[in-house]
PDB file of C-alpha atoms (C1' of nucleotides) in Angstrom:
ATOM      1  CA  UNK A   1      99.500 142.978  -6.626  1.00 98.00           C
ATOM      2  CA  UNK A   2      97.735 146.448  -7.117  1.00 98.00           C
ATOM      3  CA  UNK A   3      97.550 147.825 -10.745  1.00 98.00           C
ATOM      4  CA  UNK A   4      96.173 151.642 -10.979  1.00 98.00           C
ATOM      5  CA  UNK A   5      95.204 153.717 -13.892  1.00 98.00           C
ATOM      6  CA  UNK A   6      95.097 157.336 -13.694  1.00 97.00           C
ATOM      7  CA  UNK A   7      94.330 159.626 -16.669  1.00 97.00           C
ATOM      8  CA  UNK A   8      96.711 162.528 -15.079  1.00 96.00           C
ATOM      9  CA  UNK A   9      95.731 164.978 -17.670  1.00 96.00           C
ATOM     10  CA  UNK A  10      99.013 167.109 -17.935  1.00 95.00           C
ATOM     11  CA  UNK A  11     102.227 165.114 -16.054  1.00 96.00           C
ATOM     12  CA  UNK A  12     104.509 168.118 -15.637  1.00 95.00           C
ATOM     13  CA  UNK A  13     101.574 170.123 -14.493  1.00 93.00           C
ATOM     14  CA  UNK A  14      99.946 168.201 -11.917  1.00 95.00           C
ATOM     15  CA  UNK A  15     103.368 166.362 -11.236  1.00 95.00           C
ATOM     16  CA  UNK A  16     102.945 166.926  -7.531  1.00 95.00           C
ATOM     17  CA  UNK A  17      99.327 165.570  -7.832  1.00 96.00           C
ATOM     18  CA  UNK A  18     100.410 162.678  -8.838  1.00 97.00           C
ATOM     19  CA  UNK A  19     103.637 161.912  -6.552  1.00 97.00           C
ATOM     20  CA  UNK A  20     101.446 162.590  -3.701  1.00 96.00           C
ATOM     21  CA  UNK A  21      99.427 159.751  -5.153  1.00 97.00           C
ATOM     22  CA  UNK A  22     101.569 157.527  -5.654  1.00 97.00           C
ATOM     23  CA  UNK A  23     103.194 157.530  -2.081  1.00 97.00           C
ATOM     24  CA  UNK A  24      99.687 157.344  -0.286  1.00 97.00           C
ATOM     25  CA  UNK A  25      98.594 154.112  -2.682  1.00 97.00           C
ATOM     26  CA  UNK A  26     101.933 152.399  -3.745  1.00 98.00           C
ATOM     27  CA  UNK A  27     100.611 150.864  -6.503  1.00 98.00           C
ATOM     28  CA  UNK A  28     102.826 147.903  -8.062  1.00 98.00           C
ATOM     29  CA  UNK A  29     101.999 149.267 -11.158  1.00 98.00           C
ATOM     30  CA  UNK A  30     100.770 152.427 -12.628  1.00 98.00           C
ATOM     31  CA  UNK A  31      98.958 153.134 -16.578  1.00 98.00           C
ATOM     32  CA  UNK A  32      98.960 156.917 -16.664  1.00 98.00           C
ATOM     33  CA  UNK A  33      97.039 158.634 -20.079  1.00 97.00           C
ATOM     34  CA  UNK A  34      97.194 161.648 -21.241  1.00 96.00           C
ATOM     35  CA  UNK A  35     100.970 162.869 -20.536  1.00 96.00           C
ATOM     36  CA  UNK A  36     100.203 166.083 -22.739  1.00 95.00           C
ATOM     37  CA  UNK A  37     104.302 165.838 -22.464  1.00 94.00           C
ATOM     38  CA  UNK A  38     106.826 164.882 -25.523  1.00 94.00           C
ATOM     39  CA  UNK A  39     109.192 162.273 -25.295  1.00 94.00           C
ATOM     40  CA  UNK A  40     112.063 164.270 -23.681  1.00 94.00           C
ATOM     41  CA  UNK A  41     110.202 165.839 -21.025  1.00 94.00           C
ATOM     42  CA  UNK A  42     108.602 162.818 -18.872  1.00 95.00           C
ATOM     43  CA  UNK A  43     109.690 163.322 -15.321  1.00 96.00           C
ATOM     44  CA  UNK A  44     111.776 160.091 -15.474  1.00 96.00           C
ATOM     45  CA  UNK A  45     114.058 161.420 -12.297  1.00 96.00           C
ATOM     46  CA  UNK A  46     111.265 162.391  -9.924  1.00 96.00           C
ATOM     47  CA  UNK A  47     109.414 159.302 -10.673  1.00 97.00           C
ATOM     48  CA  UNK A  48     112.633 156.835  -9.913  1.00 97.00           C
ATOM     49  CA  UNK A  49     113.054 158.799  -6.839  1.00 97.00           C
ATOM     50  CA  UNK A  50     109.428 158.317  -5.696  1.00 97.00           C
ATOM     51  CA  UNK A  51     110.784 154.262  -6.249  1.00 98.00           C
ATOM     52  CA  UNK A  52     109.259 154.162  -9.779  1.00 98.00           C
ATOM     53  CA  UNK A  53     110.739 152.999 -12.932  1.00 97.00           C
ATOM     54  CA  UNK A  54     109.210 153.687 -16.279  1.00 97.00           C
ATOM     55  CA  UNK A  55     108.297 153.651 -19.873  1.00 97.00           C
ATOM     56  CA  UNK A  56     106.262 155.988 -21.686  1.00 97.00           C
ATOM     57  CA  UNK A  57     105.161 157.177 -25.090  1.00 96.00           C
ATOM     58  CA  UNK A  58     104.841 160.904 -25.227  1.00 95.00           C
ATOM     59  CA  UNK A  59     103.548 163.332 -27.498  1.00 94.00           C
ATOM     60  CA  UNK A  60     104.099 167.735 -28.223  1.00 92.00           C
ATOM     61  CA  UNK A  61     100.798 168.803 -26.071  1.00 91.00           C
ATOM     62  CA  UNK A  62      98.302 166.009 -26.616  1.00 93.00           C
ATOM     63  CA  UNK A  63      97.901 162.558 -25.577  1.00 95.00           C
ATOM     64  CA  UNK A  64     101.098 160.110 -24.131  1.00 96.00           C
ATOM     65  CA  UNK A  65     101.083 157.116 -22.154  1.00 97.00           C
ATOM     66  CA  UNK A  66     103.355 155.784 -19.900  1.00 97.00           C
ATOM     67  CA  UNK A  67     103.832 152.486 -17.421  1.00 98.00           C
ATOM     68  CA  UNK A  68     104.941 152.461 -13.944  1.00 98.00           C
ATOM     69  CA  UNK A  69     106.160 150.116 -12.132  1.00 98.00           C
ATOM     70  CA  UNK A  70     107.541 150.262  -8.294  1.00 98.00           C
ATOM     71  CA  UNK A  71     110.602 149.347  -7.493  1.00 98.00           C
ATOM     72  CA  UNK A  72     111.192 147.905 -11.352  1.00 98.00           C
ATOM     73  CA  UNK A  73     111.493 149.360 -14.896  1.00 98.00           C
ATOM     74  CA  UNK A  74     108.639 147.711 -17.089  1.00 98.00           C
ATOM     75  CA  UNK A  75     109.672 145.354 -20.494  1.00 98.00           C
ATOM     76  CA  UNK A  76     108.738 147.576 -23.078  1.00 98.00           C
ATOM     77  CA  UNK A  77     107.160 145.097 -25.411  1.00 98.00           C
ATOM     78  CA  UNK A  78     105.329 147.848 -27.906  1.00 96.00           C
ATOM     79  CA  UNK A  79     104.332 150.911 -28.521  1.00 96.00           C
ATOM     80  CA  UNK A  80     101.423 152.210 -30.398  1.00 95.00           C
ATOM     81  CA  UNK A  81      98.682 149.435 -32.139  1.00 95.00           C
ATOM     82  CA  UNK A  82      99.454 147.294 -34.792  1.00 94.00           C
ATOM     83  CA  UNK A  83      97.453 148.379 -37.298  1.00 88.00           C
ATOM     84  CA  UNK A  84      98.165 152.120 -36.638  1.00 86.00           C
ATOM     85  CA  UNK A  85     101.524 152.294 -37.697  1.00 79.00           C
ATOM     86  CA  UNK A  86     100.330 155.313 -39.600  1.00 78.00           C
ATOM     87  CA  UNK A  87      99.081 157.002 -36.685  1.00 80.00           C
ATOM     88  CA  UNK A  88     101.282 159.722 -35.462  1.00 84.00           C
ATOM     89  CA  UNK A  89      98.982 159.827 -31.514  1.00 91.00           C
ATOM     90  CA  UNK A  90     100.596 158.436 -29.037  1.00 95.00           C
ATOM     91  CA  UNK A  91      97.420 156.355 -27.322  1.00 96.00           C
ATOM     92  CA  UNK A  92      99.017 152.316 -26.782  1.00 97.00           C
ATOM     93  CA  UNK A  93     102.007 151.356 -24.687  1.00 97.00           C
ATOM     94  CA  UNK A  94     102.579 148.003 -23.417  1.00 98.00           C
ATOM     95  CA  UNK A  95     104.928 146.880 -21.050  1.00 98.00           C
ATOM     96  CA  UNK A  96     105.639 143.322 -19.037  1.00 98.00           C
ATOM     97  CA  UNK A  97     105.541 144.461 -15.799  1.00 98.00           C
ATOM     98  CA  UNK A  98     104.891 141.902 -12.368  1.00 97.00           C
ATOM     99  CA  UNK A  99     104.764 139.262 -14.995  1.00 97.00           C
ATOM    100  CA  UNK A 100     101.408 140.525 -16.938  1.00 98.00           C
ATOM    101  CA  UNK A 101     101.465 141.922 -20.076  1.00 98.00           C
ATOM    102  CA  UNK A 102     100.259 145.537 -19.443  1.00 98.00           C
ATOM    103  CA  UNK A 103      98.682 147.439 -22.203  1.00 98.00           C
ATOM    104  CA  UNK A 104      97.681 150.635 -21.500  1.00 98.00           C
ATOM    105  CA  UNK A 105      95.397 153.236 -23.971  1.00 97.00           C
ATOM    106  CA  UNK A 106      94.009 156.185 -24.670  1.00 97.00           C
ATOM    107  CA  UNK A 107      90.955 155.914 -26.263  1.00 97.00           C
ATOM    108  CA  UNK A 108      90.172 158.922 -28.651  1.00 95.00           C
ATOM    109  CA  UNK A 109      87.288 160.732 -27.854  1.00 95.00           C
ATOM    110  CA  UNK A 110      85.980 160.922 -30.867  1.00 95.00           C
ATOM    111  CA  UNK A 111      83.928 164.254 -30.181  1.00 93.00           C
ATOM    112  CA  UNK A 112      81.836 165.738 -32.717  1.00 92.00           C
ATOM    113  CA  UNK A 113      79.701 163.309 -33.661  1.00 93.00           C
ATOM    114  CA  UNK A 114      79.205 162.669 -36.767  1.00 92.00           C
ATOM    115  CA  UNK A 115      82.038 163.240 -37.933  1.00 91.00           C
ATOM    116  CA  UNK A 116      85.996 162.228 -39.094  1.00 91.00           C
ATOM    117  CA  UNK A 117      86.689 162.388 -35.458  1.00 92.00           C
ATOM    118  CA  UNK A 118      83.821 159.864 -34.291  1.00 95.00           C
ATOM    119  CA  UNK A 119      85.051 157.458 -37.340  1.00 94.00           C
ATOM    120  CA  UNK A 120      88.481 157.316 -36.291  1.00 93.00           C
ATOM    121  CA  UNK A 121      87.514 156.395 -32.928  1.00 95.00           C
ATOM    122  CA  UNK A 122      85.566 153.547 -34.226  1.00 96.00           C
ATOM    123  CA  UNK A 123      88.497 152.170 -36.140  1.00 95.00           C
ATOM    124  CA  UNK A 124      90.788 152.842 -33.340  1.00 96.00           C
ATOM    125  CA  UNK A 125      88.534 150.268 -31.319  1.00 97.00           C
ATOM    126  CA  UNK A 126      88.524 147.591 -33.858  1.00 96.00           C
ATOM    127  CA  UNK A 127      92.002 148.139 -33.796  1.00 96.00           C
ATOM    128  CA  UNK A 128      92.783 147.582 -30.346  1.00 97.00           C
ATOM    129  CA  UNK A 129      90.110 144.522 -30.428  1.00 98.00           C
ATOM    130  CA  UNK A 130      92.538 142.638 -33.554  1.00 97.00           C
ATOM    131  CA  UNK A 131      95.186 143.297 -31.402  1.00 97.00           C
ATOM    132  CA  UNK A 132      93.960 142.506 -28.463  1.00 98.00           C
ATOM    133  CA  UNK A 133      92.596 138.983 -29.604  1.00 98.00           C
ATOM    134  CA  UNK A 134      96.291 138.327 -30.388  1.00 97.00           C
ATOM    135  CA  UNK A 135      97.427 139.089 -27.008  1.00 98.00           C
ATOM    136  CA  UNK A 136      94.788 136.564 -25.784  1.00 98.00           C
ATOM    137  CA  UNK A 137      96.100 133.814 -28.171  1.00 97.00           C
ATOM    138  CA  UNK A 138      99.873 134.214 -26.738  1.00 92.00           C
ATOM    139  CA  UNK A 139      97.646 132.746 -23.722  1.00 90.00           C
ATOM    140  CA  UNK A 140      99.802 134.945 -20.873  1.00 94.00           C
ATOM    141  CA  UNK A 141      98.324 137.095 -18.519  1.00 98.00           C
ATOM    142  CA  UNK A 142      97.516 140.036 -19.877  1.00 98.00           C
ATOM    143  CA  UNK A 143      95.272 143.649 -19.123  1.00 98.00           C
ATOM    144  CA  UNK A 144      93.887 145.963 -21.501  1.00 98.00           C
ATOM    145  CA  UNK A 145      93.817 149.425 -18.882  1.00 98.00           C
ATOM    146  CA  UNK A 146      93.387 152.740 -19.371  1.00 98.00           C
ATOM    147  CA  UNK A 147      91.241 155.921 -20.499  1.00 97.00           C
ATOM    148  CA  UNK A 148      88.826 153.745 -22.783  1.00 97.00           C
ATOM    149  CA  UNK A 149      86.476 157.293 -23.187  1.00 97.00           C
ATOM    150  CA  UNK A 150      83.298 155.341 -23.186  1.00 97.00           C
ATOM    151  CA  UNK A 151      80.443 154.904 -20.814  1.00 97.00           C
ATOM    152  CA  UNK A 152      79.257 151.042 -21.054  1.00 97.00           C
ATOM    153  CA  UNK A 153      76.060 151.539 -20.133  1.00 97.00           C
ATOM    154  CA  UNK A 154      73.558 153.508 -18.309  1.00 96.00           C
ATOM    155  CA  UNK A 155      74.757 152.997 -14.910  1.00 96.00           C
ATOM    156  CA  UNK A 156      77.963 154.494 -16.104  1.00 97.00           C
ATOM    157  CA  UNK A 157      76.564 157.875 -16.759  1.00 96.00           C
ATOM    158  CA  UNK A 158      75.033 160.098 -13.944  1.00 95.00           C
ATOM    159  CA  UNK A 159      72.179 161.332 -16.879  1.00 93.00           C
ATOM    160  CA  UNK A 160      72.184 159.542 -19.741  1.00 95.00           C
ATOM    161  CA  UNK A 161      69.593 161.021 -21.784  1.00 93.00           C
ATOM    162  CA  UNK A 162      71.947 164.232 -21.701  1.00 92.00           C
ATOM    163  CA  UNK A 163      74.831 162.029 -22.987  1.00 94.00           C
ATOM    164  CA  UNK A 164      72.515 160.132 -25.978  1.00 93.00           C
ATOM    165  CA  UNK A 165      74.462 161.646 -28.867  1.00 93.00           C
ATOM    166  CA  UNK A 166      77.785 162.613 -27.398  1.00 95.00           C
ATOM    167  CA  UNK A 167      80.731 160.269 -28.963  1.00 95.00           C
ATOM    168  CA  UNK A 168      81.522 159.054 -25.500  1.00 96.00           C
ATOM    169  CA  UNK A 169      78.184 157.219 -25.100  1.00 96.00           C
ATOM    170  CA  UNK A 170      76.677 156.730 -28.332  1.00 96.00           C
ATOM    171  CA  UNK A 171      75.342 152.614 -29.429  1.00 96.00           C
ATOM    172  CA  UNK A 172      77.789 152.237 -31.960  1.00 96.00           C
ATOM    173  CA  UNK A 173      80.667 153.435 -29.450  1.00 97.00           C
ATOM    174  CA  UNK A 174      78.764 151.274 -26.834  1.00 97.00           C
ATOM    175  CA  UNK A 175      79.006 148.029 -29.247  1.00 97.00           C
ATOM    176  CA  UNK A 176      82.564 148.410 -29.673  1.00 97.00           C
ATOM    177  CA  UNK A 177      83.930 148.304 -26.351  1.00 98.00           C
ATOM    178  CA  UNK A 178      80.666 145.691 -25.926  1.00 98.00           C
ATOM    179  CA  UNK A 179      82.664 143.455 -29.007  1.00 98.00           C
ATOM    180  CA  UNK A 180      86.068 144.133 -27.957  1.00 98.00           C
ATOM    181  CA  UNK A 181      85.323 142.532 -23.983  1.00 98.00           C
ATOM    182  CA  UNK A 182      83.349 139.781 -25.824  1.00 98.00           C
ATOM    183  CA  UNK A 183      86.585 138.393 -27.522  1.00 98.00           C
ATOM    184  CA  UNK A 184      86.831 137.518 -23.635  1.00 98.00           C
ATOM    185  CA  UNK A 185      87.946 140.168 -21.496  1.00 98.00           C
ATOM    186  CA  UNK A 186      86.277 141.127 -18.048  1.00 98.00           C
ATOM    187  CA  UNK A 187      85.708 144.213 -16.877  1.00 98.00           C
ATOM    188  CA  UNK A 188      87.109 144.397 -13.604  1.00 98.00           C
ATOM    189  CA  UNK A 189      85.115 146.605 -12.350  1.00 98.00           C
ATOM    190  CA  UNK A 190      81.946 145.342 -13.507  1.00 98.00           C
ATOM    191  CA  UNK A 191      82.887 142.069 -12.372  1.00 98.00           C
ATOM    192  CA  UNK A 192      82.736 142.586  -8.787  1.00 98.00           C
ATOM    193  CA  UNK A 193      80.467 145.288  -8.339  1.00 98.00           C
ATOM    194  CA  UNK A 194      77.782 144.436 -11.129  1.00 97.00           C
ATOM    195  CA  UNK A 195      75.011 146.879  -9.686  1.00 96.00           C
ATOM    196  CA  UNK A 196      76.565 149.672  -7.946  1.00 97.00           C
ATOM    197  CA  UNK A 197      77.159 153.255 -10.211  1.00 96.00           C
ATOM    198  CA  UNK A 198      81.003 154.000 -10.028  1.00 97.00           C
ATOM    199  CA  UNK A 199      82.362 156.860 -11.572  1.00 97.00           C
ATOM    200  CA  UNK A 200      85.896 157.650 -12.613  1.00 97.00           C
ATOM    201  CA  UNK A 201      85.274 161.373 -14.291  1.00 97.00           C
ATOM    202  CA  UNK A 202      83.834 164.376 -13.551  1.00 97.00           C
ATOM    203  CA  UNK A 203      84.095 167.539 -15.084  1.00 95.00           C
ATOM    204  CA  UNK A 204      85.851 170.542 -14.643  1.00 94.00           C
ATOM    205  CA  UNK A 205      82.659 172.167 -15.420  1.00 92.00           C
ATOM    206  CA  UNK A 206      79.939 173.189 -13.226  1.00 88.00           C
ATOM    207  CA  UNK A 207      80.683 171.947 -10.311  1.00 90.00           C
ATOM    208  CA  UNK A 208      80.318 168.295 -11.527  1.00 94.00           C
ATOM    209  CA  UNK A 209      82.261 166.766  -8.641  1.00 95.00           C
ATOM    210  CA  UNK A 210      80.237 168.032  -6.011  1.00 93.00           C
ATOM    211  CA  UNK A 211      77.059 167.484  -7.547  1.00 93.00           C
ATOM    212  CA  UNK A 212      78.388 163.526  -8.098  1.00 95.00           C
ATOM    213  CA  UNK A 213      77.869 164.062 -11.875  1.00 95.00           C
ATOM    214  CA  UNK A 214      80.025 161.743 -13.314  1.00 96.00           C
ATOM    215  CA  UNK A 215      80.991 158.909 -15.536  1.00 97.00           C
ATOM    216  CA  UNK A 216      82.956 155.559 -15.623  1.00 97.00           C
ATOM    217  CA  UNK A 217      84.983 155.593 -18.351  1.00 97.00           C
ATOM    218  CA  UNK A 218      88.616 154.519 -16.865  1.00 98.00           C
ATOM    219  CA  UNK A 219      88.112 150.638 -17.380  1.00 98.00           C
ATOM    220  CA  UNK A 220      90.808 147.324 -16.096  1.00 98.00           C
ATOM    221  CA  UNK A 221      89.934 144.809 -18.660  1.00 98.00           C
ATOM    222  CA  UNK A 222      91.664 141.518 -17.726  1.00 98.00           C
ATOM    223  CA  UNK A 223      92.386 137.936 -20.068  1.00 98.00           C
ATOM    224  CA  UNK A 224      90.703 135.082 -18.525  1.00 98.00           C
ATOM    225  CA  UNK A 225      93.763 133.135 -16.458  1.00 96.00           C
ATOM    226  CA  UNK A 226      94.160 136.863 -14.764  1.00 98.00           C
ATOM    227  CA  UNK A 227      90.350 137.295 -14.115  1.00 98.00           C
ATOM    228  CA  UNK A 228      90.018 134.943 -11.614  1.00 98.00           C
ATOM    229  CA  UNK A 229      92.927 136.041  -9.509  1.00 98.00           C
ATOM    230  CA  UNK A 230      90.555 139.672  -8.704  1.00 98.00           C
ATOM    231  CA  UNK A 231      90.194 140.416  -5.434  1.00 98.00           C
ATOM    232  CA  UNK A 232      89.468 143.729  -4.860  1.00 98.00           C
ATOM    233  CA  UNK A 233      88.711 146.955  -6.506  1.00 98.00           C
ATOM    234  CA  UNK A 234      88.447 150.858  -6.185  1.00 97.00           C
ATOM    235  CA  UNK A 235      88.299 154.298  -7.286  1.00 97.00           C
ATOM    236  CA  UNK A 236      90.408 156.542  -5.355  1.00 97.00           C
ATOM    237  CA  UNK A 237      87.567 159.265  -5.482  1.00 97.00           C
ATOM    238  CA  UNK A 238      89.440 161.648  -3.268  1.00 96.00           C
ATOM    239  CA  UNK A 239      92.473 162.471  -5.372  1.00 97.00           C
ATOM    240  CA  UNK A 240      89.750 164.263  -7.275  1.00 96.00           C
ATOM    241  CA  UNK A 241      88.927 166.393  -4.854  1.00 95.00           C
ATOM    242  CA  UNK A 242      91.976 167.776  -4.409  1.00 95.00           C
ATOM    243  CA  UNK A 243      93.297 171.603  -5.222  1.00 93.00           C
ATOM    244  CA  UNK A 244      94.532 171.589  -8.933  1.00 92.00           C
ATOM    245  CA  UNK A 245      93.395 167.818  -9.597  1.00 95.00           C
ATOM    246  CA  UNK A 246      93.054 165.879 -12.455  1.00 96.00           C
ATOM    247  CA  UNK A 247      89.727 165.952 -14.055  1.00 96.00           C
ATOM    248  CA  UNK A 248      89.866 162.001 -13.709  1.00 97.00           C
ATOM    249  CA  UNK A 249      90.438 159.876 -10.563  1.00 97.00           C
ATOM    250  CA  UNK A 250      92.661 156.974 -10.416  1.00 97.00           C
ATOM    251  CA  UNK A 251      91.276 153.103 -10.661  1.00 98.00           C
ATOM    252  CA  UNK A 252      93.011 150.407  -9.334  1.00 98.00           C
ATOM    253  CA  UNK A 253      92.171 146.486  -9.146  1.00 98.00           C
ATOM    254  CA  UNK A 254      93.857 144.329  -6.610  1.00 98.00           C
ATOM    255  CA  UNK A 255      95.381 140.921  -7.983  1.00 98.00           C
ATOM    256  CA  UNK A 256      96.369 137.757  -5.762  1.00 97.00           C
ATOM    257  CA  UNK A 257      99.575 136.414  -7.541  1.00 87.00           C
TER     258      UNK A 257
ATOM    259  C1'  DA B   1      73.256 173.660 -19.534  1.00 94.43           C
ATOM    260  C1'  DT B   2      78.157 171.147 -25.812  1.00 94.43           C
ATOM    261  C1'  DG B   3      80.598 174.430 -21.729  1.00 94.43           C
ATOM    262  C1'  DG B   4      80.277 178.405 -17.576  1.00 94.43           C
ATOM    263  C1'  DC B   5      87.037 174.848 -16.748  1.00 94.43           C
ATOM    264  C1'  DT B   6      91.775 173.622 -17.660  1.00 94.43           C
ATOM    265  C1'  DC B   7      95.572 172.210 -20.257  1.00 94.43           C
ATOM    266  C1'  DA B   8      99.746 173.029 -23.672  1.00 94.43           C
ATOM    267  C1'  DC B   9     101.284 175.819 -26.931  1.00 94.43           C
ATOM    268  C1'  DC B  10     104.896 179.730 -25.355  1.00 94.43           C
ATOM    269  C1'  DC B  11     102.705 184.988 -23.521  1.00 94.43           C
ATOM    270  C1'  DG B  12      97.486 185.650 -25.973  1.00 94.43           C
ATOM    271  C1'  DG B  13      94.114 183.498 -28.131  1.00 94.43           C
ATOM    272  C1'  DT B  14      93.467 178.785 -30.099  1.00 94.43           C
ATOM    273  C1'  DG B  15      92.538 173.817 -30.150  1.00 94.43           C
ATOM    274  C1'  DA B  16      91.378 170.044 -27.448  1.00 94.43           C
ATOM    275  C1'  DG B  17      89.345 167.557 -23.818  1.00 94.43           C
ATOM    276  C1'  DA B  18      84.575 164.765 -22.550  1.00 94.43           C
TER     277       DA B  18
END
DNA sequence: ATGGCTCACCCGGTGAGA
């Protein structure tokens, strides 16, 4: 079973972008961030005919998550965190989908630091790290994927002394995701390529693509009776690369169940 | 090199992304 993440950074707009995606990978199952769509305007019908059912949480112009799954409509089994009820961003869905418990995120970015902005994305971790020692108690499968919008450590970060006080890579930032995958997730990623520098971003910016300056911050974390069933994973590096692309590329992880 | 892109908002300049 293949489960990708793609951060597709406007749905409606790079709709075509990501159909052409899907049918070269075929993913099983699909956490997409970043919507930038409200609820009533998710390409439901082009995504059933491209053999994908969904759920999503959308959002006026900003943020929005949705689950994929081929062949299948997901279990909608939440949306949005716990202990953000007050929260009116539309970063957490979570879905049963392939029989895992799928929840996929949007991290804030938590740009200017310091700030109100940085803060919030420190809560919004310790959030997601309550909840997601919960989801590890119910003791079923379960994956924590998405746009985390942090760079673990250096090897995640093509220069890192540029990135030292940017909200994305900064220690306390660093710690969190460090805490949340110490309640006993594994990084998927990490897992089976512990040494090698994988990126998942580049900017639009300066030619960042070309020049390979990028950063891994599109993370698979999975609960420990999933982790040892990884086989295989990837970035799909090219997708970035095309005309009118995303500024992320997708991630996927490959599953024997 | 903290943005030189790119998006959504709805038609022009603003806020946000990372």
């Amino acid at each position: 079973m293949r489960i990708a993440t793609y951060n597709v950074n406007g749905i409606n707009g790079r709709l075509d972008i990501l159909l052409r995606w899907l049918k070269e990978s075929r993913p099983d199952i699909v956490c997409l961030q970043e919507l930038k769509a409200p609820q009533a305007r998710f390409p439901k019908q082009a995504l059933e005919k491209a053999g994908y059912g969904a759920v999503w949480h959308g959002q006026k112009a900003w943020n929005g998550v949705a689950i994929l799954e081929r062949d299948a409509v997901p279990i909608l089994t939440r949306r949005g965190l716990p202990d953000r009820t007050t929260d009116d961003e539309s970063r957490y869905i979570e879905a049963i989908a392939g029989g895992v418990i799928v929840g996929c995120l949007y991290a804030p970015n938590g740009n200017p630091y310091p700030g109100p902005k940085f803060t919030r994305k420190l809560d919004w971790f310790k959030s997601l790290t309550r909840y997601g020692e919960t989801l590890l108690e119910f003791g079923m499968p379960a994956a924590l994927i998405g746009d985390f919008n942090v760079m673990p450590t250096d090897l995640d970060v093509y220069n890192p002394a540029r990135w030292q006080d940017d909200a994305l890579f900064r220690p306390e930032v660093r710690k969190a995701y460090r805490d949340l995958v110490e309640t006993g997730w594994t990084d998927a990623v990490r897992a089976l390529h512990p040494d090698e520098q994988i990126f998942t971003f580049w900017k639009y910016l300066r030619n960042a693509f070309a020049r390979n300056a990028g950063l891994r911050i599109d993370h698979c974390l999975l609960s420990p009776d999933l982790a040892p069933h990884l086989t295989a994973c990837g970035v799909d590096r090219h997708v970035r690369g095309w005309d009118k692309t995303s500024d992320h590329a997708p991630v996927w992880i490959e599953l024997s169940l």
